[in-house]
């Protein structure tokens, strides 16, 4: 039968379609990985990987076995998680994925309290685009996501954390810079700069722009909120940015200013997502309570939605 290690190597080859990069991912030498893949093919009596000088391709059998192997590796990780959870809660590593428009501004608010209460807890954090993070959660390379909600996937469980208002960011010399609040009608004639497609925030800004009848720029799109802020500062347009980013990066700037919407502002909901049936669900729900308690104390700009634990 295949070994767990051989399945891990096969999945890495399927992910990278490159033996050297697959070996680096698995922290082994390329000859070791190649030899184990060849041994796996001998054991199973079939070719799993087609090799040539120019490329690596998975055979149809290799694709199917690598996907089944991926599920097996996820179950093995769950076994490890069950054993860890019996020792003490929040005492091992959680592999976290976070969308780029959330991570750098949200995590610094909550990590100090988490570390103080649970010093053995380790957080491996990976920022990325939504589709990449969801794939990582589904294949078991990530345990948990901090992610915009709602997300309708029956195989995933979600817990709301907070609602975050969206604010208008303009150059300091803009006609709206001296307004205490922005009525949507004031945006008429403005060009809205947003992140490029693929980001959840892009979808939200596009919807807001459609609702308010404002032009969304498709010629100049940012790869991050920081690049958007720089573009706004040069007068290329105005932007719509979430409150935690504004608190972290805009409030103390002298080139751009942020203004809230008048009345009920547009907002986004951020939550936690994990695989249904995971052995760590109780830990994740406890984690959510601790995070909500911290945000209640440190982030008055947002509305906390989850249960609050005062541990």
Tab-separated table of C-alpha atoms in Angstrom:
chain	number	residue	atom	x	y	z
A	1	UNK	CA	0.000	0.000	0.000
A	2	UNK	CA	1.125	3.605	-0.489
A	3	UNK	CA	2.734	5.263	2.487
A	4	UNK	CA	1.482	8.554	3.894
A	5	UNK	CA	4.759	10.168	2.863
A	6	UNK	CA	4.390	8.949	-0.718
A	7	UNK	CA	0.887	10.401	-0.903
A	8	UNK	CA	2.229	13.685	0.420
A	9	UNK	CA	4.885	13.725	-2.306
A	10	UNK	CA	2.339	12.875	-4.998
A	11	UNK	CA	0.005	15.674	-3.897
A	12	UNK	CA	2.921	18.132	-3.937
A	13	UNK	CA	3.799	17.122	-7.506
A	14	UNK	CA	0.148	17.501	-8.532
A	15	UNK	CA	0.059	20.977	-6.972
A	16	UNK	CA	3.292	22.278	-8.507
A	17	UNK	CA	3.746	20.134	-11.652
A	18	UNK	CA	7.438	20.586	-10.962
A	19	UNK	CA	9.640	18.092	-9.106
A	20	UNK	CA	12.093	20.598	-7.637
A	21	UNK	CA	9.381	22.888	-6.243
A	22	UNK	CA	7.439	19.881	-4.949
A	23	UNK	CA	10.576	18.628	-3.178
A	24	UNK	CA	11.172	22.061	-1.624
A	25	UNK	CA	7.589	22.104	-0.346
A	26	UNK	CA	8.122	18.693	1.278
A	27	UNK	CA	11.580	19.625	2.635
A	28	UNK	CA	13.331	16.755	0.863
A	29	UNK	CA	15.809	16.519	-1.995
A	30	UNK	CA	14.511	16.159	-5.524
A	31	UNK	CA	16.118	12.682	-5.990
A	32	UNK	CA	14.381	11.478	-2.813
A	33	UNK	CA	10.984	12.708	-3.986
A	34	UNK	CA	11.481	11.305	-7.501
A	35	UNK	CA	12.502	7.924	-6.124
A	36	UNK	CA	9.454	7.755	-3.853
A	37	UNK	CA	7.086	8.677	-6.701
A	38	UNK	CA	8.664	5.960	-8.851
A	39	UNK	CA	8.341	3.449	-5.994
A	40	UNK	CA	4.666	4.432	-5.596
A	41	UNK	CA	4.072	3.808	-9.307
A	42	UNK	CA	5.703	0.383	-8.992
A	43	UNK	CA	3.566	-0.471	-5.964
A	44	UNK	CA	0.383	0.518	-7.748
A	45	UNK	CA	1.412	-0.892	-11.125
A	46	UNK	CA	0.505	2.255	-13.066
A	47	UNK	CA	2.009	5.523	-14.269
A	48	UNK	CA	0.954	8.504	-12.189
A	49	UNK	CA	3.236	11.240	-13.547
A	50	UNK	CA	4.397	11.861	-17.105
A	51	UNK	CA	7.853	13.404	-17.195
A	52	UNK	CA	9.619	15.196	-20.041
A	53	UNK	CA	12.409	17.753	-20.356
A	54	UNK	CA	9.943	20.610	-20.724
A	55	UNK	CA	7.082	19.767	-18.366
A	56	UNK	CA	5.500	17.450	-15.821
A	57	UNK	CA	1.926	16.210	-16.278
A	58	UNK	CA	-0.342	14.069	-14.133
A	59	UNK	CA	-1.974	11.112	-15.841
A	60	UNK	CA	-5.725	10.721	-15.392
A	61	UNK	CA	-5.017	7.990	-12.833
A	62	UNK	CA	-2.460	10.216	-11.130
A	63	UNK	CA	-4.984	13.046	-10.853
A	64	UNK	CA	-7.606	10.800	-9.275
A	65	UNK	CA	-5.189	9.182	-6.834
A	66	UNK	CA	-3.675	12.532	-5.845
A	67	UNK	CA	-7.152	13.896	-5.036
A	68	UNK	CA	-7.966	10.841	-2.942
A	69	UNK	CA	-4.547	11.158	-1.338
A	70	UNK	CA	-5.343	14.763	-0.494
A	71	UNK	CA	-8.439	13.646	1.417
A	72	UNK	CA	-6.445	10.962	3.216
A	73	UNK	CA	-3.812	13.499	4.285
A	74	UNK	CA	-6.560	15.767	5.576
A	75	UNK	CA	-7.962	12.916	7.683
A	76	UNK	CA	-4.484	12.155	9.015
A	77	UNK	CA	-4.165	15.811	10.025
A	78	UNK	CA	-7.521	15.516	11.810
A	79	UNK	CA	-6.217	12.506	13.760
A	80	UNK	CA	-3.251	14.611	14.841
A	81	UNK	CA	-5.640	17.424	15.770
A	82	UNK	CA	-7.767	15.120	17.915
A	83	UNK	CA	-4.690	13.996	19.840
A	84	UNK	CA	-3.543	17.585	20.337
A	85	UNK	CA	-6.987	18.745	21.474
A	86	UNK	CA	-6.957	16.189	24.270
A	87	UNK	CA	-3.809	17.751	25.719
A	88	UNK	CA	-4.982	21.362	26.137
A	89	UNK	CA	-6.998	23.872	24.139
A	90	UNK	CA	-5.329	26.381	21.826
A	91	UNK	CA	-1.889	24.901	22.468
A	92	UNK	CA	-0.786	23.932	18.953
A	93	UNK	CA	-0.407	25.560	15.546
A	94	UNK	CA	-3.462	26.772	13.607
A	95	UNK	CA	-2.816	27.319	9.897
A	96	UNK	CA	-4.772	30.447	9.059
A	97	UNK	CA	-5.655	32.002	5.733
A	98	UNK	CA	-6.722	35.634	5.557
A	99	UNK	CA	-7.744	37.825	2.638
A	100	UNK	CA	-5.299	40.619	1.912
A	101	UNK	CA	-7.729	43.434	2.688
A	102	UNK	CA	-8.175	42.116	6.259
A	103	UNK	CA	-5.034	40.486	7.606
A	104	UNK	CA	-2.512	43.261	8.157
A	105	UNK	CA	-5.041	45.500	9.913
A	106	UNK	CA	-7.101	42.987	11.883
A	107	UNK	CA	-4.538	40.496	13.182
A	108	UNK	CA	-2.356	43.049	15.071
A	109	UNK	CA	-5.423	43.947	17.138
A	110	UNK	CA	-6.051	40.401	18.368
A	111	UNK	CA	-2.725	38.554	18.410
A	112	UNK	CA	-1.297	40.197	21.584
A	113	UNK	CA	-4.267	39.089	23.714
A	114	UNK	CA	-4.251	35.616	22.172
A	115	UNK	CA	-0.570	35.174	22.924
A	116	UNK	CA	-0.974	36.456	26.476
A	117	UNK	CA	-3.826	34.033	27.235
A	118	UNK	CA	-2.546	31.045	25.248
A	119	UNK	CA	1.255	31.320	24.920
A	120	UNK	CA	1.556	27.841	23.351
A	121	UNK	CA	-0.806	28.726	20.511
A	122	UNK	CA	0.986	29.190	17.198
A	123	UNK	CA	-0.549	30.954	14.216
A	124	UNK	CA	0.795	30.197	10.755
A	125	UNK	CA	-0.697	32.985	8.628
A	126	UNK	CA	-1.014	33.063	4.873
A	127	UNK	CA	-2.492	36.033	3.005
A	128	UNK	CA	-3.994	35.441	-0.410
A	129	UNK	CA	-6.847	35.835	-2.850
A	130	UNK	CA	-10.195	34.301	-1.839
A	131	UNK	CA	-10.212	31.403	-4.313
A	132	UNK	CA	-6.670	30.354	-3.359
A	133	UNK	CA	-7.490	30.433	0.354
A	134	UNK	CA	-10.696	28.430	-0.103
A	135	UNK	CA	-8.767	25.793	-2.049
A	136	UNK	CA	-6.238	25.611	0.781
A	137	UNK	CA	-9.007	25.121	3.330
A	138	UNK	CA	-10.670	22.429	1.261
A	139	UNK	CA	-7.483	20.452	0.615
A	140	UNK	CA	-6.376	20.630	4.250
A	141	UNK	CA	-3.314	22.851	3.864
A	142	UNK	CA	-5.160	25.503	5.895
A	143	UNK	CA	-7.279	24.961	9.020
A	144	UNK	CA	-9.187	28.215	9.286
A	145	UNK	CA	-9.953	31.362	7.291
A	146	UNK	CA	-10.722	34.939	8.275
A	147	UNK	CA	-12.980	35.755	5.396
A	148	UNK	CA	-15.791	38.045	4.161
A	149	UNK	CA	-19.269	36.585	4.682
A	150	UNK	CA	-21.692	35.266	3.626
A	151	UNK	CA	-20.179	32.230	1.932
A	152	UNK	CA	-22.598	29.566	0.766
A	153	UNK	CA	-20.698	26.274	0.796
A	154	UNK	CA	-22.411	23.397	2.545
A	155	UNK	CA	-19.128	21.679	3.383
A	156	UNK	CA	-17.882	24.703	5.367
A	157	UNK	CA	-18.932	26.172	8.718
A	158	UNK	CA	-18.941	29.935	9.338
A	159	UNK	CA	-18.932	32.142	12.437
A	160	UNK	CA	-19.510	35.891	12.098
A	161	UNK	CA	-17.049	38.109	13.976
A	162	UNK	CA	-17.715	41.748	13.119
A	163	UNK	CA	-19.359	44.182	10.739
A	164	UNK	CA	-16.982	46.786	9.321
A	165	UNK	CA	-18.231	50.056	7.812
A	166	UNK	CA	-16.813	51.343	4.540
A	167	UNK	CA	-15.499	54.907	4.402
A	168	UNK	CA	-14.688	57.356	1.600
A	169	UNK	CA	-10.982	58.152	1.161
A	170	UNK	CA	-10.067	61.296	-0.782
A	171	UNK	CA	-6.971	63.477	-1.334
A	172	UNK	CA	-6.443	66.059	1.390
A	173	UNK	CA	-7.126	68.890	-1.104
A	174	UNK	CA	-10.276	67.280	-2.542
A	175	UNK	CA	-13.628	69.120	-2.496
A	176	UNK	CA	-15.027	66.455	-0.098
A	177	UNK	CA	-12.099	66.576	2.333
A	178	UNK	CA	-13.755	69.218	4.530
A	179	UNK	CA	-17.114	67.430	4.704
A	180	UNK	CA	-17.726	65.730	8.087
A	181	UNK	CA	-19.881	63.070	6.410
A	182	UNK	CA	-20.431	61.985	2.819
A	183	UNK	CA	-23.885	61.673	1.347
A	184	UNK	CA	-23.856	59.180	-1.565
A	185	UNK	CA	-25.154	61.935	-3.862
A	186	UNK	CA	-21.906	63.852	-3.253
A	187	UNK	CA	-19.988	61.141	-5.119
A	188	UNK	CA	-21.685	61.951	-8.414
A	189	UNK	CA	-19.047	62.665	-11.048
A	190	UNK	CA	-16.246	60.995	-9.075
A	191	UNK	CA	-14.184	58.036	-10.251
A	192	UNK	CA	-13.940	55.238	-7.688
A	193	UNK	CA	-10.647	53.358	-7.483
A	194	UNK	CA	-10.790	49.765	-6.251
A	195	UNK	CA	-8.767	46.614	-5.873
A	196	UNK	CA	-8.476	44.448	-8.964
A	197	UNK	CA	-11.072	41.699	-9.640
A	198	UNK	CA	-10.555	38.547	-7.582
A	199	UNK	CA	-10.714	40.397	-4.266
A	200	UNK	CA	-13.949	40.244	-2.268
A	201	UNK	CA	-13.593	43.948	-1.550
A	202	UNK	CA	-13.681	44.638	-5.296
A	203	UNK	CA	-17.071	42.937	-5.522
A	204	UNK	CA	-18.372	45.034	-2.612
A	205	UNK	CA	-17.069	48.329	-4.022
A	206	UNK	CA	-18.527	47.496	-7.426
A	207	UNK	CA	-21.937	46.904	-5.831
A	208	UNK	CA	-21.742	50.145	-3.849
A	209	UNK	CA	-20.766	52.039	-6.999
A	210	UNK	CA	-23.701	50.533	-8.890
A	211	UNK	CA	-26.118	51.330	-6.062
A	212	UNK	CA	-24.933	54.955	-5.870
A	213	UNK	CA	-24.612	55.450	-9.618
A	214	UNK	CA	-20.881	56.216	-9.449
A	215	UNK	CA	-18.283	55.261	-12.062
A	216	UNK	CA	-15.893	52.484	-11.046
A	217	UNK	CA	-12.479	52.744	-12.696
A	218	UNK	CA	-11.369	49.694	-14.694
A	219	UNK	CA	-8.264	51.380	-16.089
A	220	UNK	CA	-6.477	51.792	-12.781
A	221	UNK	CA	-6.970	49.024	-10.211
A	222	UNK	CA	-4.887	48.432	-7.109
A	223	UNK	CA	-3.166	45.235	-6.035
A	224	UNK	CA	-3.448	46.243	-2.368
A	225	UNK	CA	-5.107	48.878	-0.214
A	226	UNK	CA	-1.734	50.568	0.216
A	227	UNK	CA	-1.314	51.017	-3.542
A	228	UNK	CA	-4.865	52.358	-3.744
A	229	UNK	CA	-4.086	54.892	-1.023
A	230	UNK	CA	-1.051	56.101	-2.970
A	231	UNK	CA	-3.122	56.427	-6.149
A	232	UNK	CA	-5.751	58.447	-4.294
A	233	UNK	CA	-3.026	60.703	-2.892
A	234	UNK	CA	-1.918	61.592	-6.443
A	235	UNK	CA	-5.437	62.673	-7.394
A	236	UNK	CA	-6.334	59.745	-9.663
A	237	UNK	CA	-9.696	59.296	-7.959
A	238	UNK	CA	-11.322	58.524	-4.636
A	239	UNK	CA	-11.692	55.141	-3.001
A	240	UNK	CA	-13.885	53.192	-0.586
A	241	UNK	CA	-11.954	51.495	2.191
A	242	UNK	CA	-12.817	49.426	5.289
A	243	UNK	CA	-12.696	51.053	8.711
A	244	UNK	CA	-9.877	48.953	10.201
A	245	UNK	CA	-7.596	49.860	7.321
A	246	UNK	CA	-8.545	53.505	7.744
A	247	UNK	CA	-7.741	53.304	11.456
A	248	UNK	CA	-4.363	51.698	10.775
A	249	UNK	CA	-3.101	53.482	7.678
A	250	UNK	CA	-5.197	56.543	6.813
A	251	UNK	CA	-6.012	58.367	10.051
A	252	UNK	CA	-2.457	59.604	10.596
A	253	UNK	CA	-1.745	60.428	6.948
A	254	UNK	CA	-1.395	63.983	5.664
A	255	UNK	CA	-1.970	63.189	1.965
A	256	UNK	CA	-5.387	61.530	2.178
A	257	UNK	CA	-8.340	61.735	4.555
A	258	UNK	CA	-11.228	59.372	5.299
A	259	UNK	CA	-14.829	60.415	5.818
A	260	UNK	CA	-17.776	58.269	6.968
A	261	UNK	CA	-20.977	57.942	4.977
A	262	UNK	CA	-24.008	59.850	6.203
A	263	UNK	CA	-26.696	57.655	7.715
A	264	UNK	CA	-26.313	53.874	7.598
A	265	UNK	CA	-22.986	53.222	5.878
A	266	UNK	CA	-22.270	50.347	3.498
A	267	UNK	CA	-20.340	47.634	5.303
A	268	UNK	CA	-18.868	44.176	5.063
A	269	UNK	CA	-19.059	41.255	7.479
A	270	UNK	CA	-15.878	39.386	8.423
A	271	UNK	CA	-16.007	35.949	9.977
A	272	UNK	CA	-14.191	32.671	10.513
A	273	UNK	CA	-14.619	29.664	8.219
A	274	UNK	CA	-13.574	26.055	8.782
A	275	UNK	CA	-14.391	22.592	7.451
A	276	UNK	CA	-17.525	20.985	8.855
A	277	UNK	CA	-16.761	18.090	11.137
A	278	UNK	CA	-13.241	19.180	12.037
A	279	UNK	CA	-12.024	17.928	15.396
A	280	UNK	CA	-10.983	21.489	16.304
A	281	UNK	CA	-14.413	23.118	16.011
A	282	UNK	CA	-14.684	23.744	19.768
A	283	UNK	CA	-11.260	25.407	19.715
A	284	UNK	CA	-12.252	27.590	16.781
A	285	UNK	CA	-15.452	28.719	18.486
A	286	UNK	CA	-13.485	29.573	21.633
A	287	UNK	CA	-11.018	31.472	19.465
A	288	UNK	CA	-13.914	33.444	17.967
A	289	UNK	CA	-15.169	34.417	21.443
A	290	UNK	CA	-11.735	35.643	22.508
A	291	UNK	CA	-11.311	37.634	19.306
A	292	UNK	CA	-14.730	39.251	19.727
A	293	UNK	CA	-13.873	40.257	23.301
A	294	UNK	CA	-10.634	41.864	22.146
A	295	UNK	CA	-12.329	43.718	19.297
A	296	UNK	CA	-15.016	45.008	21.662
A	297	UNK	CA	-12.269	46.655	23.702
A	298	UNK	CA	-9.926	47.814	20.947
A	299	UNK	CA	-11.963	48.564	17.824
A	300	UNK	CA	-14.952	50.857	18.463
A	301	UNK	CA	-15.075	51.567	14.712
A	302	UNK	CA	-16.669	48.167	14.042
A	303	UNK	CA	-19.702	46.262	15.312
A	304	UNK	CA	-18.881	42.960	17.013
A	305	UNK	CA	-21.322	40.214	16.018
A	306	UNK	CA	-20.112	37.068	17.780
A	307	UNK	CA	-20.269	35.926	21.376
A	308	UNK	CA	-17.824	37.649	23.697
A	309	UNK	CA	-15.649	35.616	26.076
A	310	UNK	CA	-14.111	37.446	29.045
A	311	UNK	CA	-11.576	34.765	29.969
